[in-house]
CSV table of C-alpha atoms in Angstrom, one decimal:
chain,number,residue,atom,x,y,z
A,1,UNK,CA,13.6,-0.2,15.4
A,2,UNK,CA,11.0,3.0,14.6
A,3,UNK,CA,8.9,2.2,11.8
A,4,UNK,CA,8.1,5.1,9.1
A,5,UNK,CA,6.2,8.1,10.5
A,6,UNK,CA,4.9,10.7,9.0
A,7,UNK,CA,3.8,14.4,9.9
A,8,UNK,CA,0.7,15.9,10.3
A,9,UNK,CA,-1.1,12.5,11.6
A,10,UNK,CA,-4.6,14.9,10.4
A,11,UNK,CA,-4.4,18.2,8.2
A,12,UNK,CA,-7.4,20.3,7.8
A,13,UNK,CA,-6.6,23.4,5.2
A,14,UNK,CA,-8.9,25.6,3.5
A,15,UNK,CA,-8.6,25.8,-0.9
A,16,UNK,CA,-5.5,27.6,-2.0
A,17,UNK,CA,-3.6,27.0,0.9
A,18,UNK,CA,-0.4,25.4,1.3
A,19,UNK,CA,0.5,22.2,3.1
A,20,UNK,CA,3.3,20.0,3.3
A,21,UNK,CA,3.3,16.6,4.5
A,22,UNK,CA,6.5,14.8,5.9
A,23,UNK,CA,8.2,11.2,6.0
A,24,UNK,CA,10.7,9.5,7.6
A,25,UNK,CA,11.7,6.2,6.5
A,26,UNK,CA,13.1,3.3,8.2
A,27,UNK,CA,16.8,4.2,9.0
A,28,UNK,CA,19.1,2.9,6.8
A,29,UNK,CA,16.0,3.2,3.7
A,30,UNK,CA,17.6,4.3,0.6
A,31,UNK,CA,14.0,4.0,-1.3
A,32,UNK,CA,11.5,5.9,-0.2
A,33,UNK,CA,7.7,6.2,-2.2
A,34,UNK,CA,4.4,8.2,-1.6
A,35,UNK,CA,1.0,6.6,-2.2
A,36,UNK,CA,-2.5,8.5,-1.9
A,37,UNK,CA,-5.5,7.3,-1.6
A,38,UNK,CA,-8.2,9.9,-2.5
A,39,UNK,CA,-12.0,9.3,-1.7
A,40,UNK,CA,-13.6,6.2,-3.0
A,41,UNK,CA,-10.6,5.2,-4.9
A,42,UNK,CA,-7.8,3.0,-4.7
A,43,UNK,CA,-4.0,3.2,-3.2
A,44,UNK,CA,-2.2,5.4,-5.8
A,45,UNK,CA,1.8,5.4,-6.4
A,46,UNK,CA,2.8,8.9,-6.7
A,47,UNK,CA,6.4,8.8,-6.5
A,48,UNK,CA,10.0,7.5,-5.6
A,49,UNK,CA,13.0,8.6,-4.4
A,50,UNK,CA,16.3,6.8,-4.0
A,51,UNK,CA,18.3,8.8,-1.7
A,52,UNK,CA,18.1,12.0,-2.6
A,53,UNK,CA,16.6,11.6,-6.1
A,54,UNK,CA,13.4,11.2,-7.7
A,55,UNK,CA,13.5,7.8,-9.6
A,56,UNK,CA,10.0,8.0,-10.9
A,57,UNK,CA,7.4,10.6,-10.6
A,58,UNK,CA,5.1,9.2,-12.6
A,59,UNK,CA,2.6,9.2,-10.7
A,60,UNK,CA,2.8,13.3,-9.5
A,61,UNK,CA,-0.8,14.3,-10.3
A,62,UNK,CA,0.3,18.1,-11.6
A,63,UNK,CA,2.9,20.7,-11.1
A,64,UNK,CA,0.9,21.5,-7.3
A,65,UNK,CA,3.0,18.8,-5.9
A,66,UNK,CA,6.3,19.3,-5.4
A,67,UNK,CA,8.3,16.5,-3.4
A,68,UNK,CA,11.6,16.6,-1.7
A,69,UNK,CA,14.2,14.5,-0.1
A,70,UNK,CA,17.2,16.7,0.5
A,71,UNK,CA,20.5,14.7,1.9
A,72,UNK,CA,18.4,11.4,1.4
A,73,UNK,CA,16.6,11.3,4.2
A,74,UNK,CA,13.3,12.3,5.6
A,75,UNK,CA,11.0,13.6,2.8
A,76,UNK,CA,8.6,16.2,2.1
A,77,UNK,CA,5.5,16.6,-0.2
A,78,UNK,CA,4.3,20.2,-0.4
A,79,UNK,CA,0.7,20.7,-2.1
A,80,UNK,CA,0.2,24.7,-3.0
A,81,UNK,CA,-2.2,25.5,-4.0
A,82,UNK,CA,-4.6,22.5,-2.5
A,83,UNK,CA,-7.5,22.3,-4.1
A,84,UNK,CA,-10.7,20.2,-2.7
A,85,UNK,CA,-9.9,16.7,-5.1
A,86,UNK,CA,-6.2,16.9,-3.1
A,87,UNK,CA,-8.1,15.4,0.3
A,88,UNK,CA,-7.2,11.9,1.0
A,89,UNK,CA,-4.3,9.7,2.5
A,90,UNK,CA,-1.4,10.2,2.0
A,91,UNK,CA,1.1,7.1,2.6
A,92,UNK,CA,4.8,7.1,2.6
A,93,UNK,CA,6.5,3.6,2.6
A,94,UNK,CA,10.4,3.3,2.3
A,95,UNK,CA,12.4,-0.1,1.6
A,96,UNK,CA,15.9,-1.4,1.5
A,97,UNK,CA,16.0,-2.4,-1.6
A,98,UNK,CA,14.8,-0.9,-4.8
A,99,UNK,CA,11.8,-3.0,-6.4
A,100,UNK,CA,11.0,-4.5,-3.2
A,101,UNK,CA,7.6,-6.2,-3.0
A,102,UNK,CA,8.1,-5.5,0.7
A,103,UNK,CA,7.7,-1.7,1.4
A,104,UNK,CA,7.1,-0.5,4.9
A,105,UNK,CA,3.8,2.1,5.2
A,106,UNK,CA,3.7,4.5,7.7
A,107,UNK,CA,0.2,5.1,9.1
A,108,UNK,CA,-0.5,7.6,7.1
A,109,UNK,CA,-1.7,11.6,6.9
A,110,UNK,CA,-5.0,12.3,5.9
A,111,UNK,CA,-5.6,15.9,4.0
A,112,UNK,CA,-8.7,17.4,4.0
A,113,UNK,CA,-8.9,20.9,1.9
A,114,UNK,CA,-12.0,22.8,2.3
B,1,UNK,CA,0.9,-6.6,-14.3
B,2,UNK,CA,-1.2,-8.9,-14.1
B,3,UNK,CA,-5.1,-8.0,-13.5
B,4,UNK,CA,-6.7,-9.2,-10.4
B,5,UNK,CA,-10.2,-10.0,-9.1
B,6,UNK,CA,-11.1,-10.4,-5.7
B,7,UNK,CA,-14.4,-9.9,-3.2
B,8,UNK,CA,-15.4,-6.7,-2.2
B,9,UNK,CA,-16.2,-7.5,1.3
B,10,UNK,CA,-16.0,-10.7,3.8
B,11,UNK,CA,-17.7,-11.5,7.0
B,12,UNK,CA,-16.8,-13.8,9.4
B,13,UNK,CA,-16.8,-14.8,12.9
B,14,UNK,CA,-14.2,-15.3,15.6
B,15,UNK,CA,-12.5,-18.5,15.6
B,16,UNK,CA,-13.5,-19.3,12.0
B,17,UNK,CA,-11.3,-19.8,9.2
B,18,UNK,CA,-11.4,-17.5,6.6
B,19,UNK,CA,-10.1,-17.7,2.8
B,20,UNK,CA,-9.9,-15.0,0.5
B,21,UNK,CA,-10.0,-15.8,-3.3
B,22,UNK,CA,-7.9,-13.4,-5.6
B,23,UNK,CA,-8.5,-14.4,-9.1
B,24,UNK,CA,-5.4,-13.7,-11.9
B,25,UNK,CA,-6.4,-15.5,-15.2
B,26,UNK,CA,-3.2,-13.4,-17.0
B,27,UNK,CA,-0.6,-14.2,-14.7
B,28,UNK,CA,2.5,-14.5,-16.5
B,29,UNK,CA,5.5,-16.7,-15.8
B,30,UNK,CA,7.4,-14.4,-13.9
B,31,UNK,CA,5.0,-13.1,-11.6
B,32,UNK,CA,5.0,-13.1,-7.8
B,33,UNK,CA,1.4,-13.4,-5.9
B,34,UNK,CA,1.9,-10.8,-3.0
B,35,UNK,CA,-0.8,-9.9,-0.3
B,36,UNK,CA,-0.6,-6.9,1.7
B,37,UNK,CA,-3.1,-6.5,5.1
B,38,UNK,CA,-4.5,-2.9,6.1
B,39,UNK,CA,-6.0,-2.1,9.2
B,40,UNK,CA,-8.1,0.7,9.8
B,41,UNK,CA,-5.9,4.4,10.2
B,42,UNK,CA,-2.6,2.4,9.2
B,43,UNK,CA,-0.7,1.6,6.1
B,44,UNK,CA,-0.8,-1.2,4.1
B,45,UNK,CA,2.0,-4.4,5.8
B,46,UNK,CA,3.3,-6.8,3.3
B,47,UNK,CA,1.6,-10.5,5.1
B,48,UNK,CA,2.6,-13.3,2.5
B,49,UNK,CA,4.0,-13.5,-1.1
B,50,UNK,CA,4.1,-16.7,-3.1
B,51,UNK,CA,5.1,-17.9,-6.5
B,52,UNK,CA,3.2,-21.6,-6.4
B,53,UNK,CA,1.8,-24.4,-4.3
B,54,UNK,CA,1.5,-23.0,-0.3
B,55,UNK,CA,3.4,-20.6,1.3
B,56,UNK,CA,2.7,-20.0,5.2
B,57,UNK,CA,4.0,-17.8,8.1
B,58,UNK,CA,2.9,-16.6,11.6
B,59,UNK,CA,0.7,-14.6,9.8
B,60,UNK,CA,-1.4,-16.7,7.0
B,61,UNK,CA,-1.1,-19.2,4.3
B,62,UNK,CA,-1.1,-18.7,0.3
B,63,UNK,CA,-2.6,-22.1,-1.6
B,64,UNK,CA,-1.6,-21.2,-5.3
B,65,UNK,CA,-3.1,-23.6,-7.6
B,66,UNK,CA,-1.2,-25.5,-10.5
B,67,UNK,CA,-2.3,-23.2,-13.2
B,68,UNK,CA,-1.8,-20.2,-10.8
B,69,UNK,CA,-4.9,-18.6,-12.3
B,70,UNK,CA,-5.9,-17.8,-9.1
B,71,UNK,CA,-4.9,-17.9,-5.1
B,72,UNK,CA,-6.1,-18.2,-2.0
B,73,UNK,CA,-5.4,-16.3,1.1
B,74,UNK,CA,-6.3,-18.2,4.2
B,75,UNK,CA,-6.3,-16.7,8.1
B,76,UNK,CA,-6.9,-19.5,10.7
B,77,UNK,CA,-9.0,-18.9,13.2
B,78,UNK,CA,-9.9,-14.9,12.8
B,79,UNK,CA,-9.9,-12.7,15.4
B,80,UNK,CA,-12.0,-9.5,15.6
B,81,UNK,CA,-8.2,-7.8,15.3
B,82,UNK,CA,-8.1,-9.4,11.9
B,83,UNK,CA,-10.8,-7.0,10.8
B,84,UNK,CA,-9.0,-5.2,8.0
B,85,UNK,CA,-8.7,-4.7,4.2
B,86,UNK,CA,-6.8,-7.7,2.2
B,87,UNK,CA,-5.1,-7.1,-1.2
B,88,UNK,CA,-3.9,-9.4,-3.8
B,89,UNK,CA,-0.5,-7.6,-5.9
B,90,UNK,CA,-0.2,-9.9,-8.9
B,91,UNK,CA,3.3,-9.2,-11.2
B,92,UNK,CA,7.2,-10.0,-11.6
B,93,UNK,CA,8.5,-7.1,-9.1
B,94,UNK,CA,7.4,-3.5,-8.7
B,95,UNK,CA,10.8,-2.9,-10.9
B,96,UNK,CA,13.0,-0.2,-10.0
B,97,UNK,CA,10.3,2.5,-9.4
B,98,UNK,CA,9.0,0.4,-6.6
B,99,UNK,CA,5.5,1.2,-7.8
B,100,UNK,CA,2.8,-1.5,-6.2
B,101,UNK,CA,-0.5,-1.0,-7.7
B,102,UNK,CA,-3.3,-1.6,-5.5
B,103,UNK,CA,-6.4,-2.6,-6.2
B,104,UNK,CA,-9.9,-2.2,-4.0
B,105,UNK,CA,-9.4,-5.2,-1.9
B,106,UNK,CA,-11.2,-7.4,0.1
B,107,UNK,CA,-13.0,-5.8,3.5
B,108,UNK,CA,-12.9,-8.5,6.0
B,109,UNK,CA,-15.4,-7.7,8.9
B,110,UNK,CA,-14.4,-9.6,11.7
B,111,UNK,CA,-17.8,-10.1,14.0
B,112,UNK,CA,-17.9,-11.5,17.5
């Protein structure tokens, strides 16, 4: 069974460009969250989905990122404009349950704005 | 949730044992002791989760104390593909949102 992958593996964008990032979970995955992890810092929650809607986006650092999940399955995160504190990793993990301590990572894309 | 404490950074040696110490002096009764493992250019993998006395898999073992104030994550006989980042999730469930909060973990260096 394919774990979670995500899309670009590396993303290299100037300031004030757009990127968008993509995940897709572990078929079957009704729960699907994106972590970041930005220079120096720890593993941030940004959001989850459950299907195709946003169960807590808490975690959304401003109105740049917009995420998506249309028809419940893979996920996008779009960052426009990308400013320079946006680099980092950005994780997607997906689960079978909701509240899971067990959440499946892909490897990761790492975003570096210029 | 529960705040946690652990090392920095760990060096070892093949074929040693190694034991990683995640203290949690406000644990409450409800929460779970989880340890997720994080090897360089991947995610983070859920390894062990515990709620008292020792857990073990393939993977490690989880000693938890009596007072469960703190816990101890122990690899047998390390291997340099052991070389990753260790963290210590203390709380009763991520809830609904799913939200784990990481904190730095621990850098184990693996050496041969």
């Amino acid at each position: 069974e394919a774990g979670v992958t995500q899309f670009p593996s590396h993303s290299v964008i100037e300031k004030g460009q757009t990127v968008t990032l993509r995940c897709d979970p572990i078929s079957g995955h009704d729960n699907l969250y994106w972590y970041r992890r930005v220079m120096g810092k720890e593993i941030k929650f940004l959001l989850h989905f459950v299907k195709e809607s946003k169960q807590d986006e808490s975690g959304m650092p401003n109105n740049r990122f917009l995420a998506e999940r249309t028809g419940g399955t893979y996920s996008t995160l779009k960052v426009q404009p990308a400013e320079l504190e946006d680099s980092g990793v950005y994780f997607c993990a997906s689960s079978q349950a909701a509240g899971a301590w067990e959440q499946y990572f892909g490897p990761g894309t790492r975003l570096t704005v210029t | 949730l529960a705040k946690t404490t652990q090392p920095i950074s760990m060096d070892s040696y093949e074929g040693q044992e190694v034991n990683i110490t995640c203290s949690h002096n406000n644990i409450a009764t409800n929460d779970y002791i989880t340890w997720y493992q994080q090897f360089p250019s991947q995610g983070p993998r859920f390894i062990i989760q515990g709620y008292k006395t020792k857990v073990t898999n393939e993977v490690a073992s989880l000693f938890i104390p009596a007072d469960r104030k703190s816990s101890t994550l122990s690899l047998p006989r390390v291997s340099l593909s052991d070389t990753a980042v260790y963290y210590c999730l203390v709380g009763d469930g991520p809830g609904n949102t799913g939200k784990l909060i990481f904190g730095q973990g621990t850098t184990l260096q693996v050496k041969p």
